[in-house]
Amino acid sequence: MHDIYVISFNSTHHAIRFEKRLKELELNIKTIPTPREITSSCGLSIMFSKDNIDTIKNNIDDLKIDYYGVFNIKKIDDGKKELTKLY
Amino acid sequence: MRIEVDARGLNCPLPVIKTKKELENINDGIVVTIVDNEIAKENVLKLVNSMKCESKINQEENNYYIEITKGEFEELESMQEEITQKQEVDDNTVVFISSNVMGRGSDELGEILINGFIYTLSQTTPYPKSIIFVNSAVKLTTENENTIDNLKLLEEEGVEILSCGTCLDYLNLKNMLKVGQTSNMYDIVERLRNSSNTISI
């Protein structure tokens, strides 16, 4: 878990809809509360593996998902985290 | 307070020196350093680390925008993190969960919330001493793969995971336990009595 990829949503309903789609596609995902590094709002995110970035992208467009961003979080030394917004 | 340091085209160690100077000049605020290569980015991040600041990176084409936040708040947070890391399990805290969903209203939402709650418990220290599951909450230790995975992580860290035997029996889940132990009301009452802090869900 030193390098994780997450997509965060602006709406809980969109998160649930997107989770259902990804589960239908049998992707290995995990729905989590949006990490504080990304935003302090009480939202949902889906953690996915790097291999699925393209699938995630295609399905966002397909389902017209209202999302906050796709991020990479790297854990670096002494508990600090490095956040990169991918798109 | 927001300061921009445009370090594009500058050779090492100039991006680091310029960033450090700006960070030292402020008590709290944001410094955005712009660099155009990976090595400069890595070196600036090492500085951010050593100064115990937070950073966010936005990449646009070949440019990295490193947004560095400095403030007493961050220092406080990193101090708190150090304290909690020293104390992994809090012997005084027990979490008591009595339903397979969190809160009342929508069960679909309640399941998302309880999954999120147990995931977050597994990601933050100090961990509770025990987590107790009664009534339909025993589904979280038998059927719900999402919570089972995170409870296994907690168990590895030394957290006691207890499921009520009567409840497992009633729900026909007796031989389905995937994490922790089967427990009885004597154990449960004892755990609750011995903890000064019980969190009930």
Short mmCIF file of C-alpha atoms in Angstrom, two decimals:
data_model
loop_
_atom_site.label_atom_id
_atom_site.label_comp_id
_atom_site.label_asym_id
_atom_site.label_seq_id
_atom_site.Cartn_x
_atom_site.Cartn_y
_atom_site.Cartn_z
CA MET A 1 0.00 0.00 0.00
CA HIS A 2 2.91 2.37 -0.59
CA ASP A 3 1.57 3.54 -3.89
CA ILE A 4 -2.17 3.76 -4.40
CA TYR A 5 -4.47 5.03 -7.14
CA VAL A 6 -7.85 6.52 -6.28
CA ILE A 7 -10.73 8.20 -8.02
CA SER A 8 -12.74 10.60 -5.87
CA PHE A 9 -16.30 11.64 -6.57
CA ASN A 10 -18.39 14.76 -6.14
CA SER A 11 -21.49 12.68 -5.48
CA THR A 12 -22.16 9.55 -3.41
CA HIS A 13 -24.66 8.33 -6.01
CA HIS A 14 -22.07 8.55 -8.75
CA ALA A 15 -19.62 6.66 -6.53
CA ILE A 16 -22.14 3.85 -6.00
CA ARG A 17 -23.03 3.73 -9.71
CA PHE A 18 -19.36 3.59 -10.67
CA GLU A 19 -18.57 0.94 -8.07
CA LYS A 20 -21.37 -1.26 -9.47
CA ARG A 21 -20.00 -0.92 -13.00
CA LEU A 22 -16.44 -1.77 -11.92
CA LYS A 23 -17.66 -4.80 -9.97
CA GLU A 24 -19.58 -6.00 -13.04
CA LEU A 25 -16.27 -5.76 -14.92
CA GLU A 26 -14.72 -7.83 -12.09
CA LEU A 27 -12.05 -5.24 -11.38
CA ASN A 28 -10.17 -5.53 -8.12
CA ILE A 29 -11.31 -2.36 -6.35
CA LYS A 30 -12.00 -1.06 -2.87
CA THR A 31 -14.43 1.70 -1.94
CA ILE A 32 -12.98 3.89 0.81
CA PRO A 33 -13.70 7.24 2.45
CA THR A 34 -11.90 9.92 0.44
CA PRO A 35 -8.38 10.26 1.90
CA ARG A 36 -7.82 13.54 3.74
CA GLU A 37 -4.85 14.39 1.54
CA ILE A 38 -7.27 14.83 -1.36
CA THR A 39 -10.08 16.78 0.25
CA SER A 40 -11.53 17.23 3.70
CA SER A 41 -15.06 16.71 2.39
CA CYS A 42 -16.83 13.59 3.59
CA GLY A 43 -16.87 11.85 0.24
CA LEU A 44 -16.23 8.45 -1.28
CA SER A 45 -13.36 7.22 -3.40
CA ILE A 46 -12.52 4.01 -5.16
CA MET A 47 -9.05 2.56 -4.85
CA PHE A 48 -7.88 0.70 -7.95
CA SER A 49 -4.71 -0.76 -9.35
CA LYS A 50 -2.49 0.99 -11.85
CA ASP A 51 -3.24 -1.59 -14.57
CA ASN A 52 -6.86 -0.44 -14.65
CA ILE A 53 -6.27 3.26 -15.30
CA ASP A 54 -7.53 3.05 -18.89
CA THR A 55 -10.62 1.05 -17.94
CA ILE A 56 -11.41 3.64 -15.27
CA LYS A 57 -11.02 6.47 -17.79
CA ASN A 58 -13.22 4.84 -20.42
CA ASN A 59 -16.00 4.09 -17.95
CA ILE A 60 -16.00 7.62 -16.50
CA ASP A 61 -16.84 8.90 -19.98
CA ASP A 62 -19.28 6.08 -20.70
CA LEU A 63 -21.33 6.63 -17.52
CA LYS A 64 -20.84 10.42 -17.51
CA ILE A 65 -19.51 10.18 -13.96
CA ASP A 66 -19.21 13.41 -11.98
CA TYR A 67 -15.80 12.95 -10.40
CA TYR A 68 -13.46 15.15 -8.39
CA GLY A 69 -10.22 13.74 -9.68
CA VAL A 70 -8.00 10.72 -10.20
CA PHE A 71 -5.00 10.69 -7.90
CA ASN A 72 -1.86 8.78 -7.10
CA ILE A 73 -0.81 8.76 -3.44
CA LYS A 74 2.72 7.65 -2.63
CA LYS A 75 3.75 7.02 0.93
CA ILE A 76 7.25 8.36 1.40
CA ASP A 77 9.57 8.30 4.39
CA ASP A 78 8.43 9.26 7.91
CA GLY A 79 4.71 8.97 7.26
CA LYS A 80 4.52 11.78 4.73
CA LYS A 81 2.43 11.30 1.62
CA GLU A 82 2.94 12.67 -1.85
CA LEU A 83 -0.21 13.41 -3.81
CA THR A 84 -0.30 13.70 -7.58
CA LYS A 85 -3.44 14.62 -9.49
CA LEU A 86 -3.41 12.60 -12.70
CA TYR A 87 -6.56 14.14 -14.24
CA MET B 1 0.22 33.91 1.58
CA ARG B 2 1.12 32.24 -1.71
CA ILE B 3 4.56 32.55 -3.28
CA GLU B 4 5.59 31.21 -6.67
CA VAL B 5 9.13 30.02 -7.38
CA ASP B 6 9.68 29.51 -11.08
CA ALA B 7 12.71 27.21 -11.19
CA ARG B 8 12.28 26.02 -14.76
CA GLY B 9 15.55 25.81 -16.65
CA LEU B 10 17.64 26.17 -13.48
CA ASN B 11 20.37 23.70 -12.67
CA CYS B 12 20.65 21.78 -9.42
CA PRO B 13 20.79 22.85 -6.58
CA LEU B 14 19.18 26.21 -7.46
CA PRO B 15 15.53 25.04 -7.37
CA VAL B 16 16.10 23.64 -3.86
CA ILE B 17 17.95 26.71 -2.60
CA LYS B 18 15.30 29.11 -3.94
CA THR B 19 12.47 27.03 -2.46
CA LYS B 20 14.20 26.73 0.91
CA LYS B 21 14.75 30.48 1.08
CA GLU B 22 11.07 31.22 0.49
CA LEU B 23 9.94 28.57 3.00
CA GLU B 24 12.26 29.98 5.65
CA ASN B 25 10.88 33.48 5.09
CA ILE B 26 7.31 32.55 5.97
CA ASN B 27 5.71 31.17 9.13
CA ASP B 28 2.78 29.71 7.33
CA GLY B 29 1.50 29.79 3.78
CA ILE B 30 1.99 28.15 0.43
CA VAL B 31 5.04 28.10 -1.81
CA VAL B 32 4.55 26.78 -5.35
CA THR B 33 7.77 25.69 -7.00
CA ILE B 34 7.69 25.02 -10.74
CA VAL B 35 10.35 22.68 -12.12
CA ASP B 36 10.73 21.04 -15.51
CA ASN B 37 12.55 17.83 -14.71
CA GLU B 38 12.20 14.73 -12.54
CA ILE B 39 15.49 15.18 -10.66
CA ALA B 40 14.68 18.73 -9.59
CA LYS B 41 11.24 17.52 -8.48
CA GLU B 42 12.77 14.73 -6.35
CA ASN B 43 15.28 17.10 -4.75
CA VAL B 44 12.61 19.66 -3.89
CA LEU B 45 10.49 16.87 -2.37
CA LYS B 46 13.43 15.77 -0.19
CA LEU B 47 13.63 19.33 1.08
CA VAL B 48 9.87 19.39 1.75
CA ASN B 49 10.29 16.20 3.76
CA SER B 50 13.21 17.46 5.77
CA MET B 51 11.30 20.65 6.61
CA LYS B 52 8.22 18.62 7.60
CA CYS B 53 5.91 20.37 5.16
CA GLU B 54 3.04 18.93 3.12
CA SER B 55 3.18 18.84 -0.67
CA LYS B 56 0.87 18.32 -3.62
CA ILE B 57 2.09 17.91 -7.15
CA ASN B 58 0.28 18.82 -10.34
CA GLN B 59 1.90 17.80 -13.59
CA GLU B 60 1.20 19.76 -16.73
CA GLU B 61 3.07 18.51 -19.79
CA ASN B 62 6.75 18.60 -18.77
CA ASN B 63 6.26 20.92 -15.82
CA TYR B 64 5.75 19.90 -12.20
CA TYR B 65 3.90 22.36 -9.97
CA ILE B 66 4.91 21.48 -6.40
CA GLU B 67 2.53 23.12 -3.95
CA ILE B 68 4.17 23.21 -0.53
CA THR B 69 2.17 24.07 2.58
CA LYS B 70 4.00 25.32 5.62
CA GLY B 71 2.33 26.02 8.91
CA GLU B 72 2.21 25.31 12.60
CA PHE B 73 -0.71 23.03 11.85
CA GLU B 74 1.49 20.68 9.81
CA GLU B 75 4.12 20.60 12.52
CA LEU B 76 1.46 19.78 15.06
CA GLU B 77 0.11 17.04 12.82
CA SER B 78 3.51 15.46 12.32
CA MET B 79 4.11 15.58 16.07
CA GLN B 80 0.78 13.90 16.67
CA GLU B 81 1.63 11.26 14.10
CA GLU B 82 4.86 10.51 15.91
CA ILE B 83 3.00 10.13 19.18
CA THR B 84 0.40 7.78 17.77
CA GLN B 85 3.00 5.68 16.02
CA LYS B 86 4.64 4.99 19.36
CA GLN B 87 1.41 3.73 20.83
CA GLU B 88 -0.07 1.21 18.40
CA VAL B 89 -2.88 -0.29 20.50
CA ASP B 90 -4.88 1.71 23.01
CA ASP B 91 -5.71 -0.68 25.85
CA ASN B 92 -8.58 1.51 27.04
CA THR B 93 -10.64 1.56 23.86
CA VAL B 94 -13.18 -1.03 22.74
CA VAL B 95 -15.36 -0.69 19.64
CA PHE B 96 -18.79 -2.28 19.97
CA ILE B 97 -20.64 -2.87 16.70
CA SER B 98 -24.25 -4.07 16.79
CA SER B 99 -25.37 -3.94 13.17
CA ASN B 100 -24.07 -4.88 9.72
CA VAL B 101 -24.89 -1.35 8.56
CA MET B 102 -24.02 2.02 10.06
CA GLY B 103 -26.86 4.31 11.08
CA ARG B 104 -30.52 4.23 10.10
CA GLY B 105 -32.08 5.07 6.78
CA SER B 106 -30.69 3.52 3.65
CA ASP B 107 -29.08 0.09 4.11
CA GLU B 108 -27.16 0.56 0.87
CA LEU B 109 -25.61 3.71 2.33
CA GLY B 110 -25.26 2.06 5.76
CA GLU B 111 -23.15 -0.72 4.26
CA ILE B 112 -20.86 1.78 2.53
CA LEU B 113 -20.48 3.67 5.82
CA ILE B 114 -19.64 0.61 7.94
CA ASN B 115 -17.14 -0.57 5.29
CA GLY B 116 -15.56 2.89 5.37
CA PHE B 117 -15.54 2.93 9.16
CA ILE B 118 -13.72 -0.40 9.49
CA TYR B 119 -11.31 0.51 6.68
CA THR B 120 -10.48 3.78 8.47
CA LEU B 121 -10.00 1.96 11.79
CA SER B 122 -7.41 -0.22 10.04
CA GLN B 123 -5.60 2.86 8.69
CA THR B 124 -5.28 4.90 11.89
CA THR B 125 -3.42 4.36 15.13
CA PRO B 126 -3.73 3.78 18.00
CA TYR B 127 -5.87 0.75 17.24
CA PRO B 128 -8.62 -0.25 19.68
CA LYS B 129 -7.87 -3.16 22.01
CA SER B 130 -10.94 -5.12 20.90
CA ILE B 131 -13.72 -4.91 18.36
CA ILE B 132 -16.92 -6.70 19.39
CA PHE B 133 -19.62 -7.80 16.94
CA VAL B 134 -23.16 -8.62 18.06
CA ASN B 135 -26.48 -9.29 16.29
CA SER B 136 -26.32 -8.70 12.49
CA ALA B 137 -22.83 -7.18 12.87
CA VAL B 138 -21.47 -10.77 12.84
CA LYS B 139 -22.07 -10.61 9.06
CA LEU B 140 -19.03 -8.31 9.02
CA THR B 141 -16.78 -11.14 10.27
CA THR B 142 -18.40 -13.90 8.18
CA GLU B 143 -19.89 -12.64 4.91
CA ASN B 144 -18.71 -9.12 4.07
CA GLU B 145 -15.41 -9.60 2.21
CA ASN B 146 -14.62 -5.91 2.35
CA THR B 147 -14.74 -5.73 6.16
CA ILE B 148 -13.16 -9.19 6.60
CA ASP B 149 -10.01 -8.06 4.74
CA ASN B 150 -9.60 -4.94 6.88
CA LEU B 151 -10.38 -6.80 10.11
CA LYS B 152 -7.63 -9.30 9.24
CA LEU B 153 -5.20 -6.38 9.00
CA LEU B 154 -6.32 -5.17 12.43
CA GLU B 155 -5.98 -8.67 13.87
CA GLU B 156 -2.40 -8.84 12.57
CA GLU B 157 -1.72 -5.60 14.46
CA GLY B 158 -2.85 -7.20 17.70
CA VAL B 159 -6.50 -6.12 17.81
CA GLU B 160 -8.88 -8.66 19.31
CA ILE B 161 -11.82 -9.43 17.01
CA LEU B 162 -14.74 -11.00 18.89
CA SER B 163 -18.01 -12.24 17.39
CA CYS B 164 -20.96 -13.17 19.57
CA GLY B 165 -21.54 -16.96 19.41
CA THR B 166 -25.27 -16.76 20.11
CA CYS B 167 -25.63 -14.35 17.19
CA LEU B 168 -23.60 -16.54 14.80
CA ASP B 169 -25.79 -19.49 15.79
CA TYR B 170 -29.07 -17.60 15.35
CA LEU B 171 -28.06 -16.37 11.88
CA ASN B 172 -26.76 -19.81 10.78
CA LEU B 173 -23.24 -18.43 10.43
CA LYS B 174 -21.67 -20.63 13.07
CA ASN B 175 -18.98 -22.23 10.91
CA MET B 176 -18.51 -19.26 8.67
CA LEU B 177 -16.20 -17.10 10.80
CA LYS B 178 -13.43 -15.67 8.58
CA VAL B 179 -11.61 -13.51 11.14
CA GLY B 180 -11.19 -13.42 14.92
CA GLN B 181 -12.80 -15.63 17.54
CA THR B 182 -16.24 -16.68 18.64
CA SER B 183 -17.06 -15.14 21.97
CA ASN B 184 -19.78 -15.15 24.63
CA MET B 185 -21.59 -12.55 26.71
CA TYR B 186 -19.24 -13.07 29.70
CA ASP B 187 -16.24 -12.11 27.55
CA ILE B 188 -18.12 -9.22 26.00
CA VAL B 189 -19.23 -7.78 29.35
CA GLU B 190 -15.72 -8.18 30.73
CA ARG B 191 -14.20 -6.29 27.77
CA LEU B 192 -16.72 -3.48 28.11
CA ARG B 193 -16.21 -3.19 31.88
CA ASN B 194 -12.44 -3.09 31.55
CA SER B 195 -12.33 -0.35 28.94
CA SER B 196 -12.68 3.27 29.96
CA ASN B 197 -13.65 4.20 26.42
CA THR B 198 -16.30 2.24 24.53
CA ILE B 199 -17.25 3.36 21.05
CA SER B 200 -20.68 1.99 20.12
CA ILE B 201 -21.78 1.77 16.51
#
